[in-house]
Coordinates of C-alpha atoms in Angstrom, one line a residue:
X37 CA 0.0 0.0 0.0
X38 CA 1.5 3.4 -0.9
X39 CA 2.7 5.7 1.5
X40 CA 0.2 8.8 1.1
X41 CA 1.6 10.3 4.0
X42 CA 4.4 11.4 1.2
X43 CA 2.0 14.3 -0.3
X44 CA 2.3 17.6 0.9
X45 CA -0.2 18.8 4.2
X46 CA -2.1 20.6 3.3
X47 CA -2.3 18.8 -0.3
X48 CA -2.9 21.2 -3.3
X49 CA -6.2 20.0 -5.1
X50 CA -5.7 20.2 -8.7
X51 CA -7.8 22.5 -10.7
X52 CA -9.6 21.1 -13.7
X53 CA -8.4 23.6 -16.9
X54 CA -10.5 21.5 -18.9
X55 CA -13.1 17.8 -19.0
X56 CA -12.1 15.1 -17.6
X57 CA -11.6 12.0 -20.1
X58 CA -10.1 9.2 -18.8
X59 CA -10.9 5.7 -17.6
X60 CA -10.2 4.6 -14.0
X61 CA -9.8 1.5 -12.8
X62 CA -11.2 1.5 -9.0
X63 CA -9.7 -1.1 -6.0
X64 CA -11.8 -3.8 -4.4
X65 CA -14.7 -3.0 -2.4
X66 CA -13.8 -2.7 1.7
X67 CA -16.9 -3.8 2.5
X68 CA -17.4 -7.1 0.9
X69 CA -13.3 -7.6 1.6
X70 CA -14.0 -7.2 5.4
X71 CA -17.5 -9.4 5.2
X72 CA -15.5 -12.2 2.9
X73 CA -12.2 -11.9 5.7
X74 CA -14.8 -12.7 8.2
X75 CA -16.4 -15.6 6.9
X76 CA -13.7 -16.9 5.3
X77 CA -12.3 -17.0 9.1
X78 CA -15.5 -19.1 10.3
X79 CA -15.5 -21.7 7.8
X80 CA -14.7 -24.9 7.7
X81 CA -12.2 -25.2 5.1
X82 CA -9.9 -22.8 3.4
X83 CA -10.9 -19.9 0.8
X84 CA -9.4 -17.6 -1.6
X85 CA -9.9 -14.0 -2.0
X86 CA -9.2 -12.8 -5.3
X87 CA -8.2 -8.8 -6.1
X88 CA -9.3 -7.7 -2.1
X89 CA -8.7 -4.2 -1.0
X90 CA -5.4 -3.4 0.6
X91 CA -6.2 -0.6 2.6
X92 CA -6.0 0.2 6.5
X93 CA -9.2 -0.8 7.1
X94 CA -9.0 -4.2 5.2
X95 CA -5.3 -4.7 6.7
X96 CA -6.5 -3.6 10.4
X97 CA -9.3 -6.9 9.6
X98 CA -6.6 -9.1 8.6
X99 CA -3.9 -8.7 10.8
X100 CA -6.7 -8.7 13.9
X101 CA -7.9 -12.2 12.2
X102 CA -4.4 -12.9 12.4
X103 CA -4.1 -12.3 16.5
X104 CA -7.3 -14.7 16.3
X105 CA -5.1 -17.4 15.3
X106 CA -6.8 -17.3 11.3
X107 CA -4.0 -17.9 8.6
X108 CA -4.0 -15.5 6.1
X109 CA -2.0 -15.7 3.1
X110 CA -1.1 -12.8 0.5
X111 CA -0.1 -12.9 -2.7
X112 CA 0.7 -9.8 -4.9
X113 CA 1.6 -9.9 -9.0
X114 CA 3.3 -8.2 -11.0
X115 CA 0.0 -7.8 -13.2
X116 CA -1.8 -6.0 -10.1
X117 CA 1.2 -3.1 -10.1
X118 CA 0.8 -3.0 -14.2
X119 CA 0.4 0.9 -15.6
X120 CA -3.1 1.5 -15.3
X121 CA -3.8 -0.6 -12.4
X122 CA -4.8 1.0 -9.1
X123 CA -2.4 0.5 -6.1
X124 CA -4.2 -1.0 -3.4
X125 CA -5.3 -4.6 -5.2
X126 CA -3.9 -7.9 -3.9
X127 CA -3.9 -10.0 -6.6
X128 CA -5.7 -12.9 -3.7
X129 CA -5.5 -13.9 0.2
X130 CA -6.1 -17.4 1.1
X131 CA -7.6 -17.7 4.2
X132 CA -6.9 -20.6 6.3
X133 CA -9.7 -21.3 9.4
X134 CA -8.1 -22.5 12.7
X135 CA -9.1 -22.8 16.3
X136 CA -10.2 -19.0 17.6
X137 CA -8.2 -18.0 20.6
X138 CA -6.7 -15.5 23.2
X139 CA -5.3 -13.7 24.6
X140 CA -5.3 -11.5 22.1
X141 CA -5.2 -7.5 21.2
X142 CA -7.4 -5.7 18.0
X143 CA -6.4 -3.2 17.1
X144 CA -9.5 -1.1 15.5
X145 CA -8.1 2.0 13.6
X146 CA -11.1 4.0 13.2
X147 CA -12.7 1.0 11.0
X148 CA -16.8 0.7 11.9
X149 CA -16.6 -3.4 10.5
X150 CA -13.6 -4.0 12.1
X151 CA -15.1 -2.9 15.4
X152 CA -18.2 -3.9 15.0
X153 CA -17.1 -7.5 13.4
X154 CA -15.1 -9.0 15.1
X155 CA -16.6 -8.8 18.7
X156 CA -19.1 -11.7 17.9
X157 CA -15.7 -13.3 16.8
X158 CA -13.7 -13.0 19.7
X159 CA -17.0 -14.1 21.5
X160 CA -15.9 -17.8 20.1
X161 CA -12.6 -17.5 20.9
X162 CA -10.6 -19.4 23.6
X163 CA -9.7 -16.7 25.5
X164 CA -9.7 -13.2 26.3
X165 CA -9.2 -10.5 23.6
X166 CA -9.2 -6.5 24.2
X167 CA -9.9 -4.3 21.7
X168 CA -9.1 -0.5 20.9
X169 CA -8.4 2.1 18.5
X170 CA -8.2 5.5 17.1
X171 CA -9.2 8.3 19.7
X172 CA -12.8 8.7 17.3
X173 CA -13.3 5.1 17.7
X174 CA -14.0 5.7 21.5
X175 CA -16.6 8.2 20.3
X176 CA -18.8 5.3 17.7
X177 CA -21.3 3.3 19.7
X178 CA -20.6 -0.3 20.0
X179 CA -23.4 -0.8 22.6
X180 CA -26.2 -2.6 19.8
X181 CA -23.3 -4.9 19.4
X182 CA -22.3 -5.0 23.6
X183 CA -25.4 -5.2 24.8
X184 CA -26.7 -8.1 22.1
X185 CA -23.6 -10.2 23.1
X186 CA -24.7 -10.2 26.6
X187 CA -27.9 -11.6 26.1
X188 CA -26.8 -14.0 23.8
X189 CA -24.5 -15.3 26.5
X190 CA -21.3 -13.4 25.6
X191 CA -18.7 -11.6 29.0
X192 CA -17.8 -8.2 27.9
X193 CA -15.9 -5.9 30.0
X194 CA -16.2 -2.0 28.5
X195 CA -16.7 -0.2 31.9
X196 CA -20.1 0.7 31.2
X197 CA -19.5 2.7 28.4
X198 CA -20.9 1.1 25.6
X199 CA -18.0 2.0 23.6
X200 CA -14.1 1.4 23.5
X201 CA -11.7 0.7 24.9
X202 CA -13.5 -3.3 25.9
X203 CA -12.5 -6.8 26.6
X204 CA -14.1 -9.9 25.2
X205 CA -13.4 -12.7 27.5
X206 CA -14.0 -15.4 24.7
X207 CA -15.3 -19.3 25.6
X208 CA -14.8 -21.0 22.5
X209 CA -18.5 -21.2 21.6
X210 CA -21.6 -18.9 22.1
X211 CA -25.2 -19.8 23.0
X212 CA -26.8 -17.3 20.3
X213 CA -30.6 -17.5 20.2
X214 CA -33.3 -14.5 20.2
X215 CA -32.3 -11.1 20.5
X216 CA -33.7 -7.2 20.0
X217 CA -31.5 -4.3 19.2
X218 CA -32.2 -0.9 18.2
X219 CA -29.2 -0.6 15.2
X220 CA -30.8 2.9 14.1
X221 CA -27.1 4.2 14.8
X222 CA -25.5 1.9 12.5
X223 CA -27.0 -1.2 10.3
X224 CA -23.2 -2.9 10.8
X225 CA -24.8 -4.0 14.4
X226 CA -27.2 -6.1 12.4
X227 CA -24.4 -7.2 9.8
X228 CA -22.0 -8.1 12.6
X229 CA -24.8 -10.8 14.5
X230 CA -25.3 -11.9 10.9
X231 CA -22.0 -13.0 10.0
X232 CA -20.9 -14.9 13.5
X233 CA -24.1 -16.4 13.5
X234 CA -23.8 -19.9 11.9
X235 CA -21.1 -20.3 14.5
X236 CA -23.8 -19.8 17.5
X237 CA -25.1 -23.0 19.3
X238 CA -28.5 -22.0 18.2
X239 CA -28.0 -19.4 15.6
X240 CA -29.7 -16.3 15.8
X241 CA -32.8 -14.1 15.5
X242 CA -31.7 -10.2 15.5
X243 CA -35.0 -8.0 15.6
X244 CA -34.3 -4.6 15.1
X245 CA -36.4 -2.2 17.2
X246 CA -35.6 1.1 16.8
X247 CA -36.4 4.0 14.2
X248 CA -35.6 3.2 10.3
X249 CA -32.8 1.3 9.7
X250 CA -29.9 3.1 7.5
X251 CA -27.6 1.5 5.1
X252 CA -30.2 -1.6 4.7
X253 CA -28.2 -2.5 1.4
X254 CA -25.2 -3.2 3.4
X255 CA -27.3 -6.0 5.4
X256 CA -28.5 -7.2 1.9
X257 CA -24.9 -7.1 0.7
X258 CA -24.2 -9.4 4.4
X259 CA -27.1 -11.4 3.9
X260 CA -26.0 -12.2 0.0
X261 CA -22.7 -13.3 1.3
X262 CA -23.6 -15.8 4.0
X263 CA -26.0 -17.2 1.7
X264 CA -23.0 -17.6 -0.7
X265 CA -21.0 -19.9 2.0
X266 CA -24.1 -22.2 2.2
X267 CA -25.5 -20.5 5.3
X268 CA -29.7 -20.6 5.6
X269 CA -30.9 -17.0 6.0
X270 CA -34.4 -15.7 6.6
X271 CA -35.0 -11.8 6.2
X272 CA -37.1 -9.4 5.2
X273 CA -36.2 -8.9 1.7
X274 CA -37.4 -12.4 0.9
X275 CA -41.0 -12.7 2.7
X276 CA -39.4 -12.9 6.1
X277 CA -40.6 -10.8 9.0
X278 CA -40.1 -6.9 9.0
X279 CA -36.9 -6.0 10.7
X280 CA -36.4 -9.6 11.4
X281 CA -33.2 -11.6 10.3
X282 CA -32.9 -15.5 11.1
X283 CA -29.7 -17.6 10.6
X284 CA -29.7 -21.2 11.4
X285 CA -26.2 -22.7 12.8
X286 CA -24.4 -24.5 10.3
X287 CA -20.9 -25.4 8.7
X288 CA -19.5 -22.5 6.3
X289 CA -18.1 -23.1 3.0
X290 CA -14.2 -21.9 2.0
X291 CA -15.4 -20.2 -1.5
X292 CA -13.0 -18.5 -4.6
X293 CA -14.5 -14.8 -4.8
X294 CA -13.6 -12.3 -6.7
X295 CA -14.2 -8.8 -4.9
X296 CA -16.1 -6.7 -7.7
X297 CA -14.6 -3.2 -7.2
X298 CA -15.6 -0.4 -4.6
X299 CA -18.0 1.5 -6.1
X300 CA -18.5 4.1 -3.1
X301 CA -14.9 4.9 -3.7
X302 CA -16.1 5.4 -7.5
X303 CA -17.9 8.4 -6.9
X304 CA -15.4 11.3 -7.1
X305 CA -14.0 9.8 -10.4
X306 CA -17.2 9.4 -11.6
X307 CA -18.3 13.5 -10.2
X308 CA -15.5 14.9 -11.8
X309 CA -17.3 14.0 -15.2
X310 CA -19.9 16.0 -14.0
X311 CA -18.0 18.7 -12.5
X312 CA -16.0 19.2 -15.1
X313 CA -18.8 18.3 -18.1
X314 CA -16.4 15.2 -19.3
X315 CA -16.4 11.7 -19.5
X316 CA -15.3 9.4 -16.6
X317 CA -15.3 4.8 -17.3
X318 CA -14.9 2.6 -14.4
X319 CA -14.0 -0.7 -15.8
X320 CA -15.8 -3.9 -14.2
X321 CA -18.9 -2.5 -12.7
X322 CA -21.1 -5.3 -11.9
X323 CA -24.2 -5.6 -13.9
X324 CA -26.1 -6.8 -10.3
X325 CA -24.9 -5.8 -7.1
X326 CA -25.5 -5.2 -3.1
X327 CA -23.2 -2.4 -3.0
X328 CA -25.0 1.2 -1.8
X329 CA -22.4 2.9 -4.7
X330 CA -24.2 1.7 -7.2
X331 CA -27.2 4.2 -6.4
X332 CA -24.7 6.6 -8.3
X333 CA -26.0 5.6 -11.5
X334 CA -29.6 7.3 -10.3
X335 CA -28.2 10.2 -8.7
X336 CA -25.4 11.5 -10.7
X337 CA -27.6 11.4 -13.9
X338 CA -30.8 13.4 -12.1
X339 CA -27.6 15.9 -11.2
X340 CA -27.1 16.8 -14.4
X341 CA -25.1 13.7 -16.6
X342 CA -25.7 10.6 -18.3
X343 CA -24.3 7.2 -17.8
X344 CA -24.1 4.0 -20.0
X345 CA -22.8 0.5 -18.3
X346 CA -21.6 -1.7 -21.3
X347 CA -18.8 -4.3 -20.6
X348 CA -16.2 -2.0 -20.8
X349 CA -17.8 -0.9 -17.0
X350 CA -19.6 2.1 -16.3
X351 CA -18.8 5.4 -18.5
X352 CA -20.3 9.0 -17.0
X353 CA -20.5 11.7 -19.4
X354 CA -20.9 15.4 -17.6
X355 CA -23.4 17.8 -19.1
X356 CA -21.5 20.8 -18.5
X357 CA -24.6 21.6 -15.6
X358 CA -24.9 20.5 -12.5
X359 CA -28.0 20.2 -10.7
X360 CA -29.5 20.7 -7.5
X361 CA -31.4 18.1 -5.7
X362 CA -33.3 16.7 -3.4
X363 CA -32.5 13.0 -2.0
X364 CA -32.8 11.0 0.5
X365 CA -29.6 9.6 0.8
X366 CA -30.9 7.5 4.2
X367 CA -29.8 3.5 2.1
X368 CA -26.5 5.4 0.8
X369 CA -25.4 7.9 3.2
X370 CA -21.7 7.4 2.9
X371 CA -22.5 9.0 -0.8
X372 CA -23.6 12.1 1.4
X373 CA -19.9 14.1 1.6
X374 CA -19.6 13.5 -2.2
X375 CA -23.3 14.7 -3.3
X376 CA -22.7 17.9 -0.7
X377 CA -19.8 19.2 -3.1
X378 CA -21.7 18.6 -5.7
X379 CA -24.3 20.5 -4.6
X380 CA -22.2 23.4 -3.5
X381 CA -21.3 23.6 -6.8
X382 CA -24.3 23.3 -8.2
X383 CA -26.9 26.0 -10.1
X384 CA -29.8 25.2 -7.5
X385 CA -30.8 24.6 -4.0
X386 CA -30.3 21.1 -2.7
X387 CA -31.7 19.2 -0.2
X388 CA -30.3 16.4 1.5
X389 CA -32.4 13.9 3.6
X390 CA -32.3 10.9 5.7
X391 CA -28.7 11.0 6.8
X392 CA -29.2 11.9 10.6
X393 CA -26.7 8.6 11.4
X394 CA -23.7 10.3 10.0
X395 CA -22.8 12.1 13.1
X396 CA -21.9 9.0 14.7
X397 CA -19.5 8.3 11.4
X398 CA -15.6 8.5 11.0
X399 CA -16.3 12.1 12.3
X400 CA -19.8 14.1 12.7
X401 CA -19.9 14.1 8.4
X402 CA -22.9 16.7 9.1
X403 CA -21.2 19.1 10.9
X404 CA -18.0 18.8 9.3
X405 CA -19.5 19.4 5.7
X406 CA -21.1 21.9 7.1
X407 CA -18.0 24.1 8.6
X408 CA -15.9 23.3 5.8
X409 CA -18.2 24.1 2.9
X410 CA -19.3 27.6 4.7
X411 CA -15.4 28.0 5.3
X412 CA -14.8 28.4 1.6
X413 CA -17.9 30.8 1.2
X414 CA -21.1 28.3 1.0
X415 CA -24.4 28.0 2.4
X416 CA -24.6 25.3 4.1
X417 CA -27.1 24.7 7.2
X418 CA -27.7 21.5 9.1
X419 CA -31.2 20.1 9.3
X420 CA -32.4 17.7 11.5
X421 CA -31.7 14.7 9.2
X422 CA -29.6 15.7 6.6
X423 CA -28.6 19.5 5.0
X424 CA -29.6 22.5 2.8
X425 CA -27.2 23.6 0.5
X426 CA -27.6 26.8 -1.4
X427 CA -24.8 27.3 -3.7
X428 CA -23.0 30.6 -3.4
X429 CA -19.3 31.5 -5.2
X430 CA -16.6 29.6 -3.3
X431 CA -12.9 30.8 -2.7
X432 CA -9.8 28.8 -2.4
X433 CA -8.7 27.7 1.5
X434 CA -7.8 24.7 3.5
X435 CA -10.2 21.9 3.4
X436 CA -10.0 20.1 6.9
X437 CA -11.2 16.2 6.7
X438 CA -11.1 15.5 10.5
X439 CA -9.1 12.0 9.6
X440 CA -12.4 10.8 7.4
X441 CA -11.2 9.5 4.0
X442 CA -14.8 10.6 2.6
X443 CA -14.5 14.3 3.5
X444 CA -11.1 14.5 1.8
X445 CA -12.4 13.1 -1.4
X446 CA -14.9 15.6 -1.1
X447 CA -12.7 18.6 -0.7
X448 CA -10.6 17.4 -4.0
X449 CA -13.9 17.2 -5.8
X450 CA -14.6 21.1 -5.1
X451 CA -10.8 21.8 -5.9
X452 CA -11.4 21.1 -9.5
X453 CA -13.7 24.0 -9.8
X454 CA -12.4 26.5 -7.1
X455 CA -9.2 27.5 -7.4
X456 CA -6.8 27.0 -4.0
X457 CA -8.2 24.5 -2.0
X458 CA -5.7 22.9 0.0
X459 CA -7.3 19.3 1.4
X460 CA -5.7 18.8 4.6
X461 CA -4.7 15.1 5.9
X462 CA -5.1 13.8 2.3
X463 CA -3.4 10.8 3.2
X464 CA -6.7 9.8 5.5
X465 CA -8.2 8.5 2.2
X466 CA -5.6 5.4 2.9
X467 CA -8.6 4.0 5.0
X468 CA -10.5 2.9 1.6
X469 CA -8.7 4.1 -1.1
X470 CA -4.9 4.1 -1.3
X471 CA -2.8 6.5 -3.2
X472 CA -6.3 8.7 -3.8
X473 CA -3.6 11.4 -5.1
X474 CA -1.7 9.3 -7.6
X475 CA -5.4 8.4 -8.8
X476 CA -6.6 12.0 -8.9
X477 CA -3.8 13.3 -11.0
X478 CA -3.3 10.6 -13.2
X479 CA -6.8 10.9 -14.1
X480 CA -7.1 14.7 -14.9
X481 CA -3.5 13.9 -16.5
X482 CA -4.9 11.7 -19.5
X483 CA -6.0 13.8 -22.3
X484 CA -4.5 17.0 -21.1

């Protein structure tokens, strides 16, 4: 993984003299990587991981999987480094199951899966296992995760607090059975139940109680995956019980897959087409998929483009115009930071809705886009679920990103139409995207 911490700090976000034209091949998806780590640690045989993420938060999984006792193998090519290809793709990882134990350390990052994930893990361990992180991951709630555990006959030490720093003082196997959480704060709680759960003596049955559930295609995108390693799931999506999600204990299956591409991390590649009224392609976009990203299709075109997915991948072609809107953005709110810049830069009012769980993200995103928007001469105001933008003339100045990959990519995106914006902590986008930089230049590079 390259060294991003090499660009200068503040980093100088190019300005776009011209449209973008360019094709850009876009890493492995961290979500399915971290999902596909997990499982592949449950089953009962070994698996294969081909062209995985290799980013913090995919590296933080592994290695903690690791400290489990799980073998993981990596293999890199020569044809994953070849010109054109994005740094950041492991050609594959075989993962090798073993007997879960302690006592062992995690060490979180600032990664929601990995923090979220691997709990339920360590819960079938042999042993005790502590986990911590970044100083933000103190701040994310853990306790739908915690406080499930416990009932399902998990020992959790975290002081009351709901939170990290905690110790799961693992006993090789876990009761599972019937449990209600309230995962309005993050739909990961649900996920992380999901994935441990053919490991549970009884399985489980997760109801979530709470307000609406955010990120639901992340579950589907969880749910997809068991299903895929032989595990018997019922949920909503397929007759089951509103807000209901069963797994019956079973065996897993080792399985050969092939991580389609991150299409979250897609989206400034694919904006800059709009921004900039050119033509962006990112190659191997599934035709079907779980991913929230590929919502950008939808979005990106009612903002003012046009897109056409052929099996060369997915091309965006810019109008020259970009549009206002107004969205609830509730199933795909890590899209939120990207759509704000947009919108900032747009020719009418927007209106985004449904994202009240993203204060409880890598940093308050709400507040942050917010600040740093209004910094640069926007008109930004926070609603209770989402923003306002009205877009006003922006100036150059420092974009801060408050160590959240998704607010940097957001500040580049307004750099190629404002002159002098200097993204601070650039190298954050490490988390989910390595060499972001490289990737940003090379593309406004082609063409030019």
């Amino acid at each position: 993984m390259t060294d991003t911490s090499a660009h200068p700090d503040p980093w100088p976000a190019p300005y776009a003299s011209g449209a973008v034209d360019a094709t850009v091949p876009v890493p492995g998806s961290k979500s399915v990587t971290n999902r596909a780590l997990v499982l592949a640690a449950l089953a009962s045989e070994p698996g294969w991981l081909r062209r995985p993420l290799r980013s913090r938060d995919t590296l933080l999984m592994a290695e903690a999987l690791r400290a489990l006792g799980v073998g993981i193998e990596e293999t890199v090519s020569s044809s994953s480094t070849a010109a054109g290809a994005p740094d950041g793709c492991g050609e594959a990882w075989r993962v090798i199951p073993a007997g879960l134990h302690g006592p062992a350390s995690v060490d979180v990052g600032n990664a929601g899966t990995v923090m979220r994930f691997l709990p339920p893990v360590a819960a079938l361990a042999d042993g005790p296992v502590r986990f911590d992180g970044d100083a933000r991951s103190h701040e994310r709630p853990l306790h739908g995760v915690i406080d499930a555990l416990r009932v399902l006959g998990a020992r959790i030490d975290d002081g009351g607090r709901g939170a990290l720093p905690m110790t799961v003082h693992g006993g090789g196997a876990l009761d599972g059975g019937k449990v209600e959480i309230d995962a309005s704060s993050s739909s990961q709680f649900v996920s992380a139940l999901l994935l441990s759960a053919p490991r549970f003596n009884q399985g489980v049955e997760v109801r979530h109680t709470g307000p609406r559930l955010p990120s639901m295609p992340h579950i589907r995108m969880t749910v997809d995956m068991l299903r895929a390693v032989g595990a018997q799931v019922d949920e909503p999506e397929t007759g089951g019980e509103p807000n209901v999600w069963r797994v019956s204990p079973s065996a897993l299956l080792g399985r050969d897959l092939v991580v389609e591409p991150d299409l979250s991390n897609a989206q400034p590649f694919l904006a800059a087409a709009l921004v900039t009224g050119g033509r962006v392609t990112v190659p191997d976009w599934p035709a079907r998929t779980t991913q929230p990203g590929d919502a950008l299709r939808e979005i990106l075109t009612e903002m003012g483009g046009s897109c056409e997915l052929t099996e060369a991948g997915l091309t965006f072609t810019g109008s020259g115009r970009i549009r206002g809107i107004d969205v609830d953005l509730g199933e795909v709110g890590e899209l939120t930071p990207g759509i704000a810049a947009l919108a900032a830069l747009a020719d009418s009012p927007s209106t985004l809705r449904g994202v009240a769980h993203l204060r409880l993200h890598e940093t308050d995103r709400l507040a942050a886009l917010t600040r740093e928007i209004n910094a640069l001469g926007g008109d930004v105001t926070e609603t209770g679920d989402g923003l306002r933008i009205r877009p006003r003339p922006l100036r150059g100045g420092v974009f801060h990103t408050y160590d959240d990959h998704r607010m940097a990519t957001a500040g580049a995106l307004i750099g190629l139409a404002v002159e002098g914006v200097r993204v601070e902590n650039v190298a954050t986008t490490a988390k989910t995207l390595p060499d972001f930089p490289r990737m940003w230049t090379g593309m406004l590079a082609v063409g030019a």
